[in-house]
Amino acid sequence: MSAIKTIDKATGKIEFVIIASFNKQDQALINYKERWQIETMFRAMKTSGFNIEDTHLNKLERLSTLISVVSIAFIWAYLAGIDKHEKIVTIKVKKHGRRAFSFFKYGLIRIAHALSNTLDISEFNKCVKVLSCT
């Protein structure tokens, strides 16, 4: 088990992360960060955005298609959130030092607003452009 000291980039405060791993500390932290990204995607798919469990699909082919489409939508929302955070309006940091929204949720709100606001097609075009990486 390792206790790794990290610095919160938003607040500059020292934080500790306790990780149970057989790897060296640096590798354990890298693995933890990767695993946390996966957990974030699962949470978005299940309860924080897409609610795929509510479909009650049980045929493997249909479930596979749904997960593929939702994965692409997750990536789109994530990239749209990062783009908005970096180029338009930075996500506010709350008193406890964490952002008010995840990049995923921020992007999902942005895309939903762009789709529902038919008068401003340029915002939708910006949301689509983040997928092209150009």
PDB file of C-alpha atoms in Angstrom:
ATOM      1  CA  MET A   1       0.000   0.000   0.000  1.00  0.00           C
ATOM      2  CA  SER A   2       1.245   3.471  -0.853  1.00  0.00           C
ATOM      3  CA  ALA A   3       0.298   6.933   0.296  1.00  0.00           C
ATOM      4  CA  ILE A   4       1.190   9.346  -2.466  1.00  0.00           C
ATOM      5  CA  LYS A   5       1.330  13.070  -1.870  1.00  0.00           C
ATOM      6  CA  THR A   6      -0.115  15.115  -4.740  1.00  0.00           C
ATOM      7  CA  ILE A   7      -0.746  18.816  -5.303  1.00  0.00           C
ATOM      8  CA  ASP A   8      -4.229  19.935  -6.361  1.00  0.00           C
ATOM      9  CA  LYS A   9      -3.695  22.075  -9.470  1.00  0.00           C
ATOM     10  CA  ALA A  10      -6.774  24.228  -8.827  1.00  0.00           C
ATOM     11  CA  THR A  11      -6.085  25.121  -5.184  1.00  0.00           C
ATOM     12  CA  GLY A  12      -2.389  24.333  -4.736  1.00  0.00           C
ATOM     13  CA  LYS A  13      -3.213  22.312  -1.604  1.00  0.00           C
ATOM     14  CA  ILE A  14      -1.453  19.073  -0.731  1.00  0.00           C
ATOM     15  CA  GLU A  15      -3.654  15.992  -1.021  1.00  0.00           C
ATOM     16  CA  PHE A  16      -2.972  12.387  -0.189  1.00  0.00           C
ATOM     17  CA  VAL A  17      -4.077   9.402  -2.204  1.00  0.00           C
ATOM     18  CA  ILE A  18      -3.861   5.943  -0.656  1.00  0.00           C
ATOM     19  CA  ILE A  19      -3.419   3.268  -3.293  1.00  0.00           C
ATOM     20  CA  ALA A  20      -3.138  -0.454  -2.697  1.00  0.00           C
ATOM     21  CA  SER A  21      -0.863  -1.778  -5.424  1.00  0.00           C
ATOM     22  CA  PHE A  22       2.065  -4.059  -6.076  1.00  0.00           C
ATOM     23  CA  ASN A  23       3.538  -1.479  -8.469  1.00  0.00           C
ATOM     24  CA  LYS A  24       5.981   1.278  -7.646  1.00  0.00           C
ATOM     25  CA  GLN A  25       4.389   4.503  -6.396  1.00  0.00           C
ATOM     26  CA  ASP A  26       4.689   6.446  -9.660  1.00  0.00           C
ATOM     27  CA  GLN A  27       3.247   3.588 -11.724  1.00  0.00           C
ATOM     28  CA  ALA A  28       0.497   3.011  -9.158  1.00  0.00           C
ATOM     29  CA  LEU A  29      -0.621   6.648  -9.488  1.00  0.00           C
ATOM     30  CA  ILE A  30      -0.624   6.422 -13.305  1.00  0.00           C
ATOM     31  CA  ASN A  31      -2.709   3.228 -13.136  1.00  0.00           C
ATOM     32  CA  TYR A  32      -5.091   4.839 -10.636  1.00  0.00           C
ATOM     33  CA  LYS A  33      -5.645   7.872 -12.886  1.00  0.00           C
ATOM     34  CA  GLU A  34      -6.402   5.616 -15.858  1.00  0.00           C
ATOM     35  CA  ARG A  35      -8.800   3.522 -13.806  1.00  0.00           C
ATOM     36  CA  TRP A  36     -10.538   6.650 -12.513  1.00  0.00           C
ATOM     37  CA  GLN A  37     -11.198   7.762 -16.110  1.00  0.00           C
ATOM     38  CA  ILE A  38     -12.851   4.397 -16.768  1.00  0.00           C
ATOM     39  CA  GLU A  39     -14.976   4.741 -13.613  1.00  0.00           C
ATOM     40  CA  THR A  40     -16.018   8.232 -14.741  1.00  0.00           C
ATOM     41  CA  MET A  41     -17.169   6.847 -18.083  1.00  0.00           C
ATOM     42  CA  PHE A  42     -19.131   4.027 -16.395  1.00  0.00           C
ATOM     43  CA  ARG A  43     -20.837   6.540 -14.077  1.00  0.00           C
ATOM     44  CA  ALA A  44     -21.794   8.705 -17.081  1.00  0.00           C
ATOM     45  CA  MET A  45     -23.160   5.694 -18.932  1.00  0.00           C
ATOM     46  CA  LYS A  46     -25.123   4.345 -15.980  1.00  0.00           C
ATOM     47  CA  THR A  47     -26.420   7.227 -13.848  1.00  0.00           C
ATOM     48  CA  SER A  48     -24.956  10.658 -14.649  1.00  0.00           C
ATOM     49  CA  GLY A  49     -26.139  11.212 -18.165  1.00  0.00           C
ATOM     50  CA  PHE A  50     -27.132   8.318 -20.393  1.00  0.00           C
ATOM     51  CA  ASN A  51     -28.871   5.890 -17.976  1.00  0.00           C
ATOM     52  CA  ILE A  52     -28.318   2.893 -20.244  1.00  0.00           C
ATOM     53  CA  GLU A  53     -29.590   0.504 -17.570  1.00  0.00           C
ATOM     54  CA  ASP A  54     -33.062   2.005 -18.015  1.00  0.00           C
ATOM     55  CA  THR A  55     -33.249   0.476 -21.506  1.00  0.00           C
ATOM     56  CA  HIS A  56     -33.468  -3.063 -20.038  1.00  0.00           C
ATOM     57  CA  LEU A  57     -31.805  -4.450 -23.172  1.00  0.00           C
ATOM     58  CA  ASN A  58     -30.867  -8.101 -22.920  1.00  0.00           C
ATOM     59  CA  LYS A  59     -29.896  -9.053 -26.480  1.00  0.00           C
ATOM     60  CA  LEU A  60     -26.125  -8.961 -26.816  1.00  0.00           C
ATOM     61  CA  GLU A  61     -26.110  -7.456 -30.323  1.00  0.00           C
ATOM     62  CA  ARG A  62     -28.396  -4.568 -29.353  1.00  0.00           C
ATOM     63  CA  LEU A  63     -26.535  -3.951 -26.103  1.00  0.00           C
ATOM     64  CA  SER A  64     -23.230  -3.921 -27.980  1.00  0.00           C
ATOM     65  CA  THR A  65     -24.582  -1.362 -30.458  1.00  0.00           C
ATOM     66  CA  LEU A  66     -25.941   0.801 -27.640  1.00  0.00           C
ATOM     67  CA  ILE A  67     -22.644   0.763 -25.742  1.00  0.00           C
ATOM     68  CA  SER A  68     -20.761   1.673 -28.921  1.00  0.00           C
ATOM     69  CA  VAL A  69     -23.018   4.641 -29.661  1.00  0.00           C
ATOM     70  CA  VAL A  70     -23.008   5.809 -26.028  1.00  0.00           C
ATOM     71  CA  SER A  71     -19.203   5.546 -25.913  1.00  0.00           C
ATOM     72  CA  ILE A  72     -18.923   7.840 -28.929  1.00  0.00           C
ATOM     73  CA  ALA A  73     -21.435  10.230 -27.338  1.00  0.00           C
ATOM     74  CA  PHE A  74     -19.429  10.177 -24.092  1.00  0.00           C
ATOM     75  CA  ILE A  75     -16.225  11.074 -25.909  1.00  0.00           C
ATOM     76  CA  TRP A  76     -18.020  13.846 -27.805  1.00  0.00           C
ATOM     77  CA  ALA A  77     -19.433  15.329 -24.597  1.00  0.00           C
ATOM     78  CA  TYR A  78     -16.069  15.018 -22.831  1.00  0.00           C
ATOM     79  CA  LEU A  79     -14.232  16.796 -25.663  1.00  0.00           C
ATOM     80  CA  ALA A  80     -16.946  19.484 -25.917  1.00  0.00           C
ATOM     81  CA  GLY A  81     -16.618  20.084 -22.170  1.00  0.00           C
ATOM     82  CA  ILE A  82     -12.842  20.426 -22.323  1.00  0.00           C
ATOM     83  CA  ASP A  83     -13.151  22.754 -25.320  1.00  0.00           C
ATOM     84  CA  LYS A  84     -15.675  24.988 -23.538  1.00  0.00           C
ATOM     85  CA  HIS A  85     -13.579  24.968 -20.338  1.00  0.00           C
ATOM     86  CA  GLU A  86     -10.407  25.971 -22.189  1.00  0.00           C
ATOM     87  CA  LYS A  87     -11.806  28.374 -24.802  1.00  0.00           C
ATOM     88  CA  ILE A  88     -15.123  29.833 -23.615  1.00  0.00           C
ATOM     89  CA  VAL A  89     -15.937  29.697 -19.882  1.00  0.00           C
ATOM     90  CA  THR A  90     -13.763  28.003 -17.278  1.00  0.00           C
ATOM     91  CA  ILE A  91     -15.614  25.626 -14.962  1.00  0.00           C
ATOM     92  CA  LYS A  92     -15.944  27.201 -11.534  1.00  0.00           C
ATOM     93  CA  VAL A  93     -14.080  25.601  -8.658  1.00  0.00           C
ATOM     94  CA  LYS A  94     -16.157  25.125  -5.515  1.00  0.00           C
ATOM     95  CA  LYS A  95     -14.984  25.794  -1.964  1.00  0.00           C
ATOM     96  CA  HIS A  96     -13.953  22.158  -1.462  1.00  0.00           C
ATOM     97  CA  GLY A  97     -11.515  22.531  -4.373  1.00  0.00           C
ATOM     98  CA  ARG A  98     -13.330  20.456  -6.990  1.00  0.00           C
ATOM     99  CA  ARG A  99     -14.943  21.673 -10.165  1.00  0.00           C
ATOM    100  CA  ALA A 100     -18.677  22.361 -10.212  1.00  0.00           C
ATOM    101  CA  PHE A 101     -19.043  20.103 -13.277  1.00  0.00           C
ATOM    102  CA  SER A 102     -17.038  17.270 -14.774  1.00  0.00           C
ATOM    103  CA  PHE A 103     -15.802  17.832 -18.332  1.00  0.00           C
ATOM    104  CA  PHE A 104     -18.373  15.257 -19.437  1.00  0.00           C
ATOM    105  CA  LYS A 105     -21.328  16.987 -17.779  1.00  0.00           C
ATOM    106  CA  TYR A 106     -20.151  20.416 -18.945  1.00  0.00           C
ATOM    107  CA  GLY A 107     -19.956  19.147 -22.519  1.00  0.00           C
ATOM    108  CA  LEU A 108     -23.270  17.308 -22.312  1.00  0.00           C
ATOM    109  CA  ILE A 109     -24.990  20.502 -21.184  1.00  0.00           C
ATOM    110  CA  ARG A 110     -23.253  22.398 -24.002  1.00  0.00           C
ATOM    111  CA  ILE A 111     -24.357  19.908 -26.671  1.00  0.00           C
ATOM    112  CA  ALA A 112     -27.928  19.768 -25.324  1.00  0.00           C
ATOM    113  CA  HIS A 113     -28.109  23.564 -25.388  1.00  0.00           C
ATOM    114  CA  ALA A 114     -26.690  23.688 -28.931  1.00  0.00           C
ATOM    115  CA  LEU A 115     -29.222  21.108 -30.136  1.00  0.00           C
ATOM    116  CA  SER A 116     -32.192  22.837 -28.514  1.00  0.00           C
ATOM    117  CA  ASN A 117     -31.190  26.341 -29.605  1.00  0.00           C
ATOM    118  CA  THR A 118     -31.964  26.256 -33.321  1.00  0.00           C
ATOM    119  CA  LEU A 119     -31.275  29.992 -33.696  1.00  0.00           C
ATOM    120  CA  ASP A 120     -27.549  29.567 -32.989  1.00  0.00           C
ATOM    121  CA  ILE A 121     -26.210  26.982 -35.442  1.00  0.00           C
ATOM    122  CA  SER A 122     -22.641  28.199 -34.897  1.00  0.00           C
ATOM    123  CA  GLU A 123     -22.539  26.711 -31.374  1.00  0.00           C
ATOM    124  CA  PHE A 124     -23.638  23.330 -32.717  1.00  0.00           C
ATOM    125  CA  ASN A 125     -20.943  23.566 -35.411  1.00  0.00           C
ATOM    126  CA  LYS A 126     -18.350  24.256 -32.692  1.00  0.00           C
ATOM    127  CA  CYS A 127     -19.537  21.176 -30.791  1.00  0.00           C
ATOM    128  CA  VAL A 128     -19.185  19.056 -33.928  1.00  0.00           C
ATOM    129  CA  LYS A 129     -15.763  20.498 -34.719  1.00  0.00           C
ATOM    130  CA  VAL A 130     -14.255  19.113 -31.494  1.00  0.00           C
ATOM    131  CA  LEU A 131     -14.772  15.649 -32.954  1.00  0.00           C
ATOM    132  CA  SER A 132     -12.590  16.417 -35.963  1.00  0.00           C
ATOM    133  CA  CYS A 133      -9.566  17.428 -33.833  1.00  0.00           C
ATOM    134  CA  THR A 134      -8.768  20.251 -36.273  1.00  0.00           C
TER     135      THR A 134
END
